[in-house]
Amino acid sequence: MKYSVFKIVELVVVNFITMIRLIGAIILPIIYVKYGASICAIWTIVLFATDAIDGFLARSLKISTFFGSAMDGISDKLLNAISFIILGLQYNIMIPPLILEIAIMSTLYSTYRFGGNIQSSKTGKIKTVILDVCVILSFTLMSLPALNIDNSIINHLIHYTNTYIVLLGCIITIASIVTLIDYNKKNKNTRNNKKLTHIKYQHRIKKNMKEVLSDLFDTDYYIKHKNEPIMKQFYKTKVAK
């Protein structure tokens, strides 16, 4: 794995954008407590925007890696969970989406452990968009009273904030349930696939740390193996004697 200086810079920049979302999710509660819902709404817009930006850049520049893919998934799930915790402190309707998000993560982990591919499905991607929009709208609705704007539309939204956030929570819950059902089917298929579930890797040996790290940041390796189970990437075929 040898890259030009420009390729290394591109990899660093794209992965840095992904890490911004990860770190941003961790400090989101601090921002909410210190600055309130209005700044929190702006911050979530920025963080959700990074999800689209790093993905677009990775595909356009052809620098997708297993590391970037893993960090993207982790940062997304962490941001979702923390957002639901913050919203759930005031609106109980956001507790079910939090539980469902944890259930989805658990299902994906089970699929991974049984040797399945845990790339986001089309349903999962649609759910993510719906979730992002609803979370941003929820924080925005919560921030309206602090704006002190005397406008009929704003006043209407403030008056019915609870109703609208309940509606948004219901939309998120429905989307999450559909996604969980989809991932559960995938998990069931993985567990019933003897080629995956019962594989003992008797013809494989574990890669050492150096090999794993090399493959994590190897763009060519990712393109070649991205549709394979992640578990498989920790092993290599034994050389016949």
XYZ file of N, CA and C in Angstrom:
723
model
N 0.845 -1.190 0.000
C 0.000 0.000 0.000
C 0.884 1.246 0.000
N 1.046 1.829 -1.178
C 1.845 3.043 -1.304
C 0.993 4.132 -1.945
N 0.907 5.282 -1.281
C 0.094 6.386 -1.770
C 0.964 7.595 -2.046
N 0.494 8.415 -2.982
C 1.152 9.687 -3.222
C 0.802 10.630 -2.084
N 1.533 11.734 -1.996
C 1.275 12.717 -0.952
C -0.147 13.237 -1.054
N -0.615 13.464 -2.276
C -1.959 13.991 -2.482
C -3.022 12.995 -2.006
N -2.790 11.704 -2.281
C -3.747 10.684 -1.857
C -3.799 10.597 -0.327
N -2.647 10.721 0.305
C -2.593 10.678 1.768
C -3.348 11.873 2.355
N -3.151 13.058 1.744
C -3.852 14.260 2.212
C -5.355 14.078 2.064
N -5.785 13.512 0.943
C -7.213 13.279 0.725
C -7.778 12.322 1.769
N -7.049 11.254 2.070
C -7.489 10.294 3.078
C -7.616 10.948 4.454
N -6.610 11.760 4.797
C -6.612 12.431 6.095
C -7.795 13.383 6.208
N -8.037 14.169 5.152
C -9.110 15.158 5.175
C -10.480 14.486 5.322
N -10.727 13.458 4.509
C -12.030 12.777 4.550
C -12.264 12.105 5.896
N -11.248 11.422 6.411
C -11.401 10.757 7.712
C -11.495 11.769 8.848
N -10.865 12.937 8.677
C -10.963 13.996 9.684
C -12.394 14.519 9.765
N -13.036 14.643 8.608
C -14.431 15.092 8.577
C -15.321 14.097 9.321
N -15.055 12.802 9.104
C -15.812 11.769 9.802
C -15.584 11.843 11.306
N -14.327 12.080 11.701
C -14.000 12.158 13.130
C -14.628 13.390 13.784
N -14.834 14.453 12.990
C -15.517 15.645 13.516
C -16.911 15.259 13.997
N -17.585 14.417 13.203
C -18.936 13.985 13.581
C -18.891 13.123 14.848
N -17.881 12.280 14.953
C -17.753 11.425 16.125
C -17.514 12.249 17.391
N -16.553 13.176 17.306
C -16.238 14.039 18.452
C -17.398 14.992 18.729
N -17.996 15.503 17.647
C -19.134 16.418 17.792
C -20.301 15.781 18.495
N -20.520 14.482 18.234
C -21.606 13.759 18.905
C -21.332 13.648 20.401
N -20.075 13.425 20.761
C -19.701 13.266 22.165
C -19.916 14.563 22.956
N -19.620 15.702 22.313
C -19.753 16.978 23.032
C -21.123 17.626 22.851
N -22.022 16.945 22.128
C -23.363 17.495 21.903
C -24.102 17.789 23.211
N -24.051 16.908 24.217
C -24.737 17.219 25.482
C -24.183 18.477 26.151
N -22.880 18.688 26.049
C -22.261 19.879 26.645
C -22.784 21.134 25.962
N -22.884 21.084 24.643
C -23.397 22.223 23.880
C -24.845 22.506 24.248
N -25.631 21.444 24.405
C -27.049 21.609 24.756
C -27.196 22.257 26.135
N -26.434 21.770 27.102
C -26.530 22.294 28.471
C -26.024 23.732 28.552
N -24.942 24.018 27.845
C -24.302 25.330 27.963
C -24.951 26.396 27.097
N -25.391 26.011 25.889
C -25.878 27.012 24.934
C -27.355 26.863 24.560
N -27.972 25.753 24.925
C -29.392 25.596 24.645
C -29.713 24.933 23.321
N -31.009 24.808 23.053
C -31.492 24.066 21.887
C -31.150 24.740 20.557
N -31.099 26.089 20.538
C -30.855 26.793 19.277
C -29.468 26.468 18.703
N -28.431 26.557 19.552
C -27.076 26.228 19.105
C -26.969 24.734 18.835
N -27.691 23.953 19.641
C -27.709 22.503 19.454
C -28.279 22.148 18.077
N -29.309 22.872 17.655
C -29.919 22.640 16.346
C -28.912 22.922 15.231
N -28.206 24.043 15.358
C -27.191 24.404 14.357
C -26.075 23.367 14.334
N -25.665 22.937 15.524
C -24.573 21.969 15.639
C -24.953 20.629 15.003
N -26.199 20.190 15.206
C -26.628 18.925 14.615
C -26.707 19.026 13.093
N -27.093 20.197 12.585
C -27.117 20.391 11.131
C -25.711 20.229 10.567
N -24.735 20.832 11.245
C -23.338 20.727 10.810
C -22.875 19.269 10.838
N -23.193 18.578 11.929
C -22.755 17.193 12.069
C -23.408 16.282 11.041
N -24.711 16.463 10.824
C -25.391 15.636 9.827
C -24.880 15.954 8.415
N -24.477 17.203 8.194
C -23.931 17.593 6.894
C -22.613 16.878 6.624
N -21.811 16.680 7.665
C -20.526 15.996 7.485
C -20.728 14.566 6.996
N -21.871 13.975 7.337
C -22.167 12.613 6.899
C -22.275 12.554 5.382
N -22.928 13.557 4.811
C -23.071 13.608 3.353
C -21.754 13.994 2.687
N -21.017 14.919 3.326
C -19.773 15.420 2.737
C -18.700 14.348 2.668
N -18.458 13.656 3.798
C -17.372 12.663 3.779
C -17.691 11.494 2.853
N -18.977 11.111 2.795
C -19.365 10.036 1.894
C -19.187 10.434 0.432
N -19.595 11.674 0.114
C -19.455 12.166 -1.265
C -17.988 12.245 -1.676
N -17.160 12.774 -0.789
C -15.731 12.909 -1.092
C -15.060 11.542 -1.241
N -15.406 10.620 -0.352
C -14.799 9.288 -0.401
C -15.116 8.594 -1.719
N -16.373 8.735 -2.170
C -16.757 8.099 -3.438
C -16.158 8.836 -4.635
N -16.192 10.162 -4.597
C -15.697 10.956 -5.725
C -14.194 10.796 -5.915
N -13.469 10.794 -4.811
C -12.005 10.690 -4.864
C -11.527 9.242 -4.866
N -12.480 8.312 -4.729
C -12.171 6.879 -4.716
C -11.176 6.539 -3.610
N -11.501 7.009 -2.411
C -10.619 6.762 -1.264
C -11.391 6.124 -0.105
N -12.409 5.344 -0.430
C -13.163 4.648 0.613
C -12.285 3.565 1.239
N -12.368 3.429 2.547
C -11.597 2.418 3.274
C -12.481 1.754 4.322
N -12.025 0.617 4.829
C -12.770 -0.051 5.896
C -12.772 0.803 7.154
N -11.677 1.531 7.397
C -11.617 2.402 8.563
C -12.672 3.503 8.450
N -12.726 4.164 7.295
C -13.696 5.229 7.084
C -15.119 4.722 7.183
N -15.365 3.545 6.619
C -16.702 2.958 6.665
C -17.110 2.638 8.101
N -16.173 2.082 8.874
C -16.463 1.735 10.263
C -16.708 2.979 11.105
N -15.845 3.987 10.957
C -15.989 5.226 11.727
C -17.266 5.962 11.347
N -17.643 5.879 10.080
C -18.872 6.517 9.617
C -20.081 5.896 10.312
N -20.109 4.572 10.355
C -21.221 3.887 11.003
C -21.283 4.145 12.501
N -20.118 4.105 13.155
C -20.058 4.331 14.604
C -20.492 5.750 14.959
N -19.984 6.735 14.200
C -20.322 8.134 14.484
C -21.796 8.406 14.245
N -22.372 7.791 13.213
C -23.806 7.958 12.935
C -24.652 7.429 14.093
N -24.342 6.202 14.509
C -25.125 5.571 15.581
C -24.957 6.332 16.891
N -23.743 6.812 17.178
C -23.499 7.549 18.412
C -24.248 8.878 18.408
N -24.215 9.582 17.275
C -24.918 10.857 17.158
C -26.417 10.665 17.312
N -26.946 9.613 16.701
C -28.373 9.320 16.817
C -28.764 9.055 18.267
N -27.994 8.191 18.927
C -28.318 7.803 20.305
C -28.261 9.000 21.247
N -27.215 9.817 21.128
C -27.072 10.975 22.012
C -28.180 11.998 21.745
N -28.541 12.182 20.487
C -29.626 13.111 20.141
C -30.944 12.661 20.780
N -31.215 11.363 20.733
C -32.451 10.845 21.317
C -32.451 10.968 22.838
N -31.272 10.801 23.442
C -31.185 10.950 24.904
C -31.516 12.385 25.298
N -30.942 13.349 24.578
C -31.188 14.764 24.880
C -32.652 15.116 24.671
N -33.207 14.710 23.531
C -34.608 14.994 23.240
C -35.536 14.247 24.199
N -35.120 13.030 24.578
C -35.945 12.222 25.460
C -36.063 12.772 26.867
N -35.146 13.661 27.257
C -35.220 14.277 28.578
C -36.460 15.157 28.715
N -36.931 15.687 27.581
C -38.117 16.542 27.602
C -39.330 15.898 26.936
N -39.074 14.985 26.014
C -40.176 14.383 25.264
C -40.035 12.858 25.282
N -40.928 12.205 26.014
C -40.874 10.752 26.166
C -41.006 10.010 24.840
N -41.584 10.676 23.843
C -41.777 10.040 22.541
C -40.449 9.673 21.888
N -39.350 10.306 22.337
C -38.043 10.032 21.759
C -37.333 8.853 22.437
N -37.933 8.283 23.465
C -37.338 7.126 24.127
C -37.454 5.862 23.266
N -38.617 5.572 22.663
C -38.715 4.394 21.788
C -37.686 4.389 20.645
N -37.476 5.547 19.941
C -36.437 5.536 18.903
C -35.050 5.202 19.449
N -34.751 5.661 20.679
C -33.466 5.350 21.305
C -33.342 3.846 21.529
N -34.404 3.245 22.058
C -34.401 1.795 22.301
C -34.262 1.033 20.983
N -34.975 1.499 19.960
C -34.911 0.851 18.650
C -33.517 0.991 18.027
N -32.894 2.144 18.230
C -31.545 2.357 17.696
C -30.553 1.400 18.354
N -30.722 1.191 19.655
C -29.868 0.235 20.373
C -30.123 -1.185 19.865
N -31.403 -1.494 19.603
C -31.762 -2.813 19.084
C -31.159 -3.033 17.696
N -31.160 -1.989 16.871
C -30.570 -2.083 15.534
C -29.067 -2.332 15.636
N -28.403 -1.609 16.543
C -26.961 -1.802 16.737
C -26.669 -3.219 17.215
N -27.518 -3.723 18.117
C -27.344 -5.088 18.631
C -27.515 -6.120 17.520
N -28.507 -5.890 16.656
C -28.760 -6.800 15.539
C -27.599 -6.798 14.560
N -27.069 -5.607 14.266
C -25.925 -5.509 13.363
C -24.696 -6.201 13.943
N -24.507 -6.058 15.258
C -23.371 -6.713 15.902
C -23.517 -8.229 15.817
N -24.745 -8.728 16.014
C -24.993 -10.162 15.906
C -24.701 -10.647 14.491
N -25.120 -9.864 13.497
C -24.858 -10.221 12.100
C -23.365 -10.277 11.839
N -22.643 -9.298 12.391
C -21.183 -9.254 12.253
C -20.543 -10.476 12.896
N -20.982 -10.834 14.109
C -20.395 -11.953 14.827
C -20.624 -13.285 14.102
N -21.727 -13.373 13.352
C -22.015 -14.604 12.628
C -21.468 -14.577 11.197
N -20.632 -13.579 10.917
C -19.943 -13.552 9.629
C -20.687 -12.883 8.505
N -21.731 -12.114 8.824
C -22.506 -11.452 7.778
C -21.964 -10.085 7.409
N -22.461 -9.550 6.314
C -22.087 -8.210 5.869
C -23.017 -7.209 6.545
N -22.450 -6.168 7.154
C -23.276 -5.219 7.908
C -23.339 -3.842 7.243
N -23.133 -3.807 5.932
C -23.304 -2.531 5.237
C -24.762 -2.076 5.342
N -24.959 -0.767 5.354
C -26.316 -0.222 5.455
C -27.153 -0.647 4.259
N -28.369 -1.077 4.542
C -29.292 -1.429 3.464
C -29.954 -0.156 2.944
N -30.698 -0.298 1.852
C -31.415 0.860 1.312
C -32.418 1.387 2.328
N -33.064 0.461 3.042
C -34.012 0.853 4.093
C -33.302 1.635 5.187
N -32.120 1.161 5.572
C -31.351 1.831 6.610
C -30.938 3.229 6.206
N -30.567 3.400 4.948
C -30.147 4.718 4.462
C -31.324 5.698 4.444
N -32.491 5.211 4.036
C -33.691 6.054 4.034
C -34.047 6.450 5.459
N -33.939 5.480 6.376
C -34.218 5.746 7.790
C -33.291 6.820 8.333
N -32.034 6.762 7.939
C -31.055 7.738 8.417
C -31.425 9.146 7.976
N -31.857 9.287 6.728
C -32.267 10.601 6.223
C -33.483 11.116 6.995
N -34.473 10.240 7.171
C -35.682 10.620 7.910
C -35.323 11.026 9.336
N -34.479 10.225 9.967
C -34.062 10.500 11.343
C -33.343 11.839 11.436
N -32.398 12.075 10.517
C -31.632 13.333 10.538
C -32.543 14.547 10.450
N -33.476 14.497 9.507
C -34.387 15.620 9.296
C -35.261 15.840 10.530
N -35.791 14.750 11.090
C -36.692 14.862 12.241
C -35.970 15.362 13.490
N -34.738 14.925 13.691
C -33.962 15.380 14.851
C -33.662 16.873 14.731
N -33.255 17.304 13.543
C -32.965 18.724 13.326
C -34.221 19.571 13.543
N -35.345 19.109 13.007
C -36.601 19.838 13.180
C -37.012 19.899 14.648
N -36.757 18.816 15.382
C -37.109 18.783 16.805
C -36.301 19.807 17.591
N -34.999 19.840 17.365
C -34.158 20.814 18.052
C -34.539 22.245 17.642
N -34.892 22.421 16.368
C -35.289 23.742 15.877
C -36.571 24.211 16.552
N -37.541 23.320 16.667
C -38.799 23.663 17.345
C -38.550 24.037 18.805
N -37.660 23.325 19.451
C -37.341 23.602 20.850
C -36.647 24.957 21.022
N -35.980 25.413 19.960
C -35.209 26.657 20.056
C -36.032 27.912 19.736
N -37.228 27.741 19.185
C -38.033 28.890 18.739
C -38.353 29.910 19.836
N -38.705 29.484 21.051
C -39.025 30.489 22.093
C -37.868 31.443 22.379
N -36.634 30.961 22.244
C -35.470 31.800 22.550
C -35.219 32.865 21.489
N -35.870 32.720 20.336
C -35.656 33.683 19.252
C -36.399 34.997 19.480
N -37.450 34.942 20.289
C -38.245 36.142 20.587
C -38.748 36.850 19.329
N -39.258 36.068 18.399
C -39.796 36.620 17.148
C -41.326 36.625 17.223
N -41.899 37.801 17.046
C -43.360 37.913 17.093
C -43.920 37.746 15.688
N -44.199 36.515 15.359
C -44.690 36.175 14.029
C -45.771 35.112 14.177
N -46.815 35.231 13.384
C -47.951 34.315 13.531
C -47.542 32.854 13.315
N -46.688 32.628 12.323
C -46.254 31.248 12.043
C -45.392 30.723 13.189
N -44.435 31.561 13.631
C -43.554 31.165 14.732
C -44.373 30.914 15.997
N -45.331 31.800 16.253
C -46.185 31.642 17.438
C -46.995 30.346 17.378
N -47.464 30.035 16.175
C -48.211 28.783 15.981
C -47.315 27.577 16.281
N -46.093 27.603 15.751
C -45.166 26.487 15.958
C -44.801 26.335 17.431
N -44.614 27.487 18.097
C -44.291 27.446 19.536
C -45.452 26.854 20.325
N -46.656 27.280 19.977
C -47.853 26.818 20.696
C -48.060 25.314 20.527
N -47.732 24.801 19.328
C -47.962 23.390 19.048
C -46.654 22.584 18.969
N -45.617 23.086 19.627
C -44.323 22.395 19.605
C -44.431 20.950 20.074
N -45.128 20.746 21.183
C -45.274 19.387 21.725
C -45.927 18.450 20.710
N -46.969 18.948 20.068
C -47.689 18.131 19.085
C -46.801 17.755 17.917
N -46.054 18.740 17.405
C -45.191 18.485 16.246
C -44.041 17.545 16.597
N -43.471 17.696 17.789
C -42.369 16.819 18.172
C -42.869 15.390 18.402
N -44.075 15.259 18.935
C -44.673 13.924 19.075
C -44.846 13.293 17.696
N -45.310 14.103 16.734
C -45.472 13.611 15.361
C -44.134 13.175 14.771
N -43.103 13.997 14.977
C -41.766 13.664 14.470
C -41.242 12.394 15.138
N -41.500 12.270 16.443
C -41.070 11.075 17.156
C -41.743 9.822 16.626
N -43.019 9.942 16.276
C -43.762 8.807 15.715
C -43.196 8.414 14.353
N -42.856 9.417 13.552
C -42.280 9.153 12.223
C -40.947 8.411 12.371
N -40.109 8.884 13.300
C -38.813 8.239 13.541
C -39.019 6.804 14.014
N -39.970 6.622 14.919
C -40.234 5.292 15.476
C -40.659 4.316 14.389
N -41.560 4.757 13.523
C -42.034 3.890 12.428
C -40.879 3.521 11.496
N -40.081 4.521 11.134
C -38.934 4.277 10.249
C -37.936 3.322 10.900
N -37.733 3.471 12.210
C -36.793 2.611 12.929
C -37.306 1.178 13.028
N -38.621 1.026 13.231
C -39.215 -0.316 13.308
C -39.047 -1.046 11.977
N -39.330 -0.331 10.883
C -39.184 -0.926 9.552
C -37.733 -1.343 9.314
N -36.797 -0.488 9.730
C -35.375 -0.785 9.560
C -34.950 -1.969 10.410
N -35.442 -2.027 11.653
C -35.098 -3.143 12.537
C -35.602 -4.463 11.963
N -36.810 -4.447 11.409
C -37.364 -5.655 10.782
C -36.482 -6.084 9.614
N -36.040 -5.113 8.815
C -35.186 -5.389 7.666
C -33.859 -6.013 8.104
N -33.234 -5.428 9.141
C -31.948 -5.940 9.623
C -32.106 -7.274 10.345
N -33.256 -7.496 10.969
C -33.503 -8.791 11.609
C -33.609 -9.904 10.564
N -34.220 -9.590 9.429
C -34.295 -10.566 8.333
C -32.894 -10.899 7.838
N -32.072 -9.857 7.704
C -30.694 -10.047 7.253
C -29.918 -10.887 8.258
N -30.150 -10.615 9.548
C -29.475 -11.369 10.602
C -29.906 -12.832 10.586
N -31.212 -13.060 10.385
C -31.735 -14.426 10.343
C -31.145 -15.200 9.170
N -31.068 -14.539 8.007
C -30.485 -15.184 6.829
C -29.019 -15.529 7.060
N -28.320 -14.630 7.761
C -26.902 -14.863 8.062
C -26.744 -16.062 8.987
N -27.566 -16.111 10.028
C -27.472 -17.196 11.016
C -27.862 -18.554 10.421
N -28.714 -18.520 9.385
C -29.151 -19.767 8.753
C -28.265 -20.179 7.585
N -27.302 -19.316 7.245
C -26.399 -19.623 6.141
C -25.203 -20.411 6.684
N -25.163 -21.693 6.409
C -24.119 -22.539 6.980
C -22.723 -22.121 6.509
N -22.646 -21.559 5.329
C -21.335 -21.138 4.830
C -20.768 -19.986 5.653
N -21.684 -19.232 6.297
C -21.230 -18.108 7.111
C -21.252 -18.450 8.590
N -22.407 -18.929 9.060
C -22.611 -19.150 10.486
C -21.652 -20.179 11.076
N -21.446 -21.257 10.360
C -20.677 -22.358 10.926
C -19.238 -22.397 10.415
N -18.817 -21.308 9.795
C -17.447 -21.281 9.310
C -16.482 -21.293 10.493
N -15.497 -22.162 10.437
C -14.559 -22.315 11.550
C -13.186 -21.717 11.217
N -13.066 -21.194 9.985
C -11.787 -20.629 9.545
C -10.641 -21.633 9.714
N -10.978 -22.935 9.530
C -9.946 -23.934 9.670
C -8.888 -23.818 8.574
N -9.245 -23.178 7.477
C -8.285 -23.006 6.396
C -7.725 -21.584 6.377
N -7.877 -20.878 7.500
C -7.405 -19.501 7.567
C -6.631 -19.259 8.860
N -5.823 -18.245 8.837
C -5.104 -17.833 10.036
C -5.361 -16.350 10.251
N -5.296 -15.916 11.503
C -5.561 -14.516 11.807
C -4.452 -13.622 11.278
N -4.840 -12.460 10.799
C -3.857 -11.475 10.379
C -3.241 -10.838 11.623
N -1.999 -10.412 11.501
C -1.411 -9.694 12.622
C -1.875 -8.243 12.586
N -1.554 -7.500 13.644
C -2.040 -6.127 13.774
C -1.594 -5.259 12.610
N -0.369 -5.424 12.163
C 0.157 -4.619 11.058
C -0.642 -4.856 9.783
N -0.985 -6.110 9.535
C -1.754 -6.447 8.332
C -3.171 -5.883 8.413
N -3.778 -5.967 9.600
C -5.130 -5.436 9.781
C -5.146 -3.937 9.559
N -4.201 -3.219 10.158
C -4.125 -1.765 10.008
C -3.883 -1.376 8.560
N -3.040 -2.151 7.885
C -2.763 -1.870 6.474
C -4.026 -1.996 5.635
N -4.787 -3.054 5.883
C -6.021 -3.279 5.127
C -7.097 -2.250 5.472
N -7.095 -1.769 6.710
C -8.082 -0.775 7.132
C -8.001 0.504 6.313
N -6.789 0.872 5.906
C -6.583 2.138 5.198
C -6.234 1.945 3.721
N -6.395 0.733 3.227
C -6.071 0.425 1.836
C -7.326 0.576 0.975
N -7.331 1.579 0.105
C -8.507 1.839 -0.736
C -8.761 0.722 -1.742
N -7.694 0.177 -2.327
C -7.846 -0.915 -3.294
C -8.400 -2.166 -2.615
N -7.928 -2.407 -1.407
C -8.399 -3.563 -0.648
C -9.890 -3.415 -0.333
N -10.305 -2.208 0.009
C -11.714 -1.965 0.328
C -12.600 -2.218 -0.890
N -12.207 -1.705 -2.037
C -12.993 -1.880 -3.259
C -13.148 -3.363 -3.586
N -12.093 -4.120 -3.352
C -12.094 -5.548 -3.681
C -12.922 -6.367 -2.694
N -12.942 -5.953 -1.428
C -13.564 -6.787 -0.388
C -14.767 -6.152 0.313
N -15.234 -4.990 -0.136
C -16.270 -4.263 0.592
C -17.579 -5.022 0.740
N -17.861 -5.944 -0.185
C -19.119 -6.690 -0.109
C -18.978 -8.000 0.663
N -17.786 -8.237 1.203
C -17.553 -9.442 1.986
C -17.823 -9.159 3.467
N -18.075 -10.193 4.258
C -18.271 -10.009 5.701
C -17.036 -9.376 6.337
N -17.246 -8.455 7.263
C -16.121 -7.808 7.929
C -15.298 -8.817 8.719
N -15.958 -9.790 9.352
C -15.255 -10.802 10.132
C -14.179 -11.496 9.296
N -14.488 -11.676 8.020
C -13.565 -12.377 7.130
C -12.268 -11.599 6.931
N -12.323 -10.281 7.112
C -11.155 -9.437 6.851
C -10.071 -9.583 7.921
N -10.374 -10.259 9.017
C -9.382 -10.475 10.059
C -8.592 -11.756 9.854
N -8.922 -12.471 8.754
C -8.253 -13.734 8.487
C -7.671 -13.717 7.078
N -6.720 -14.599 6.857
C -6.161 -14.771 5.528
C -6.054 -16.256 5.239
N -6.070 -16.623 3.980
C -6.023 -18.022 3.596
C -4.644 -18.601 3.890
N -4.635 -19.781 4.471
C -3.353 -20.434 4.744
C -2.667 -20.830 3.452
N -1.399 -20.697 3.440
C -0.620 -21.100 2.263
C -0.403 -22.608 2.302
N -0.799 -23.265 1.243
C -0.664 -24.722 1.201
C 0.805 -25.126 1.189
N 1.135 -26.131 1.973
C 2.519 -26.616 2.037
C 2.723 -27.760 1.065
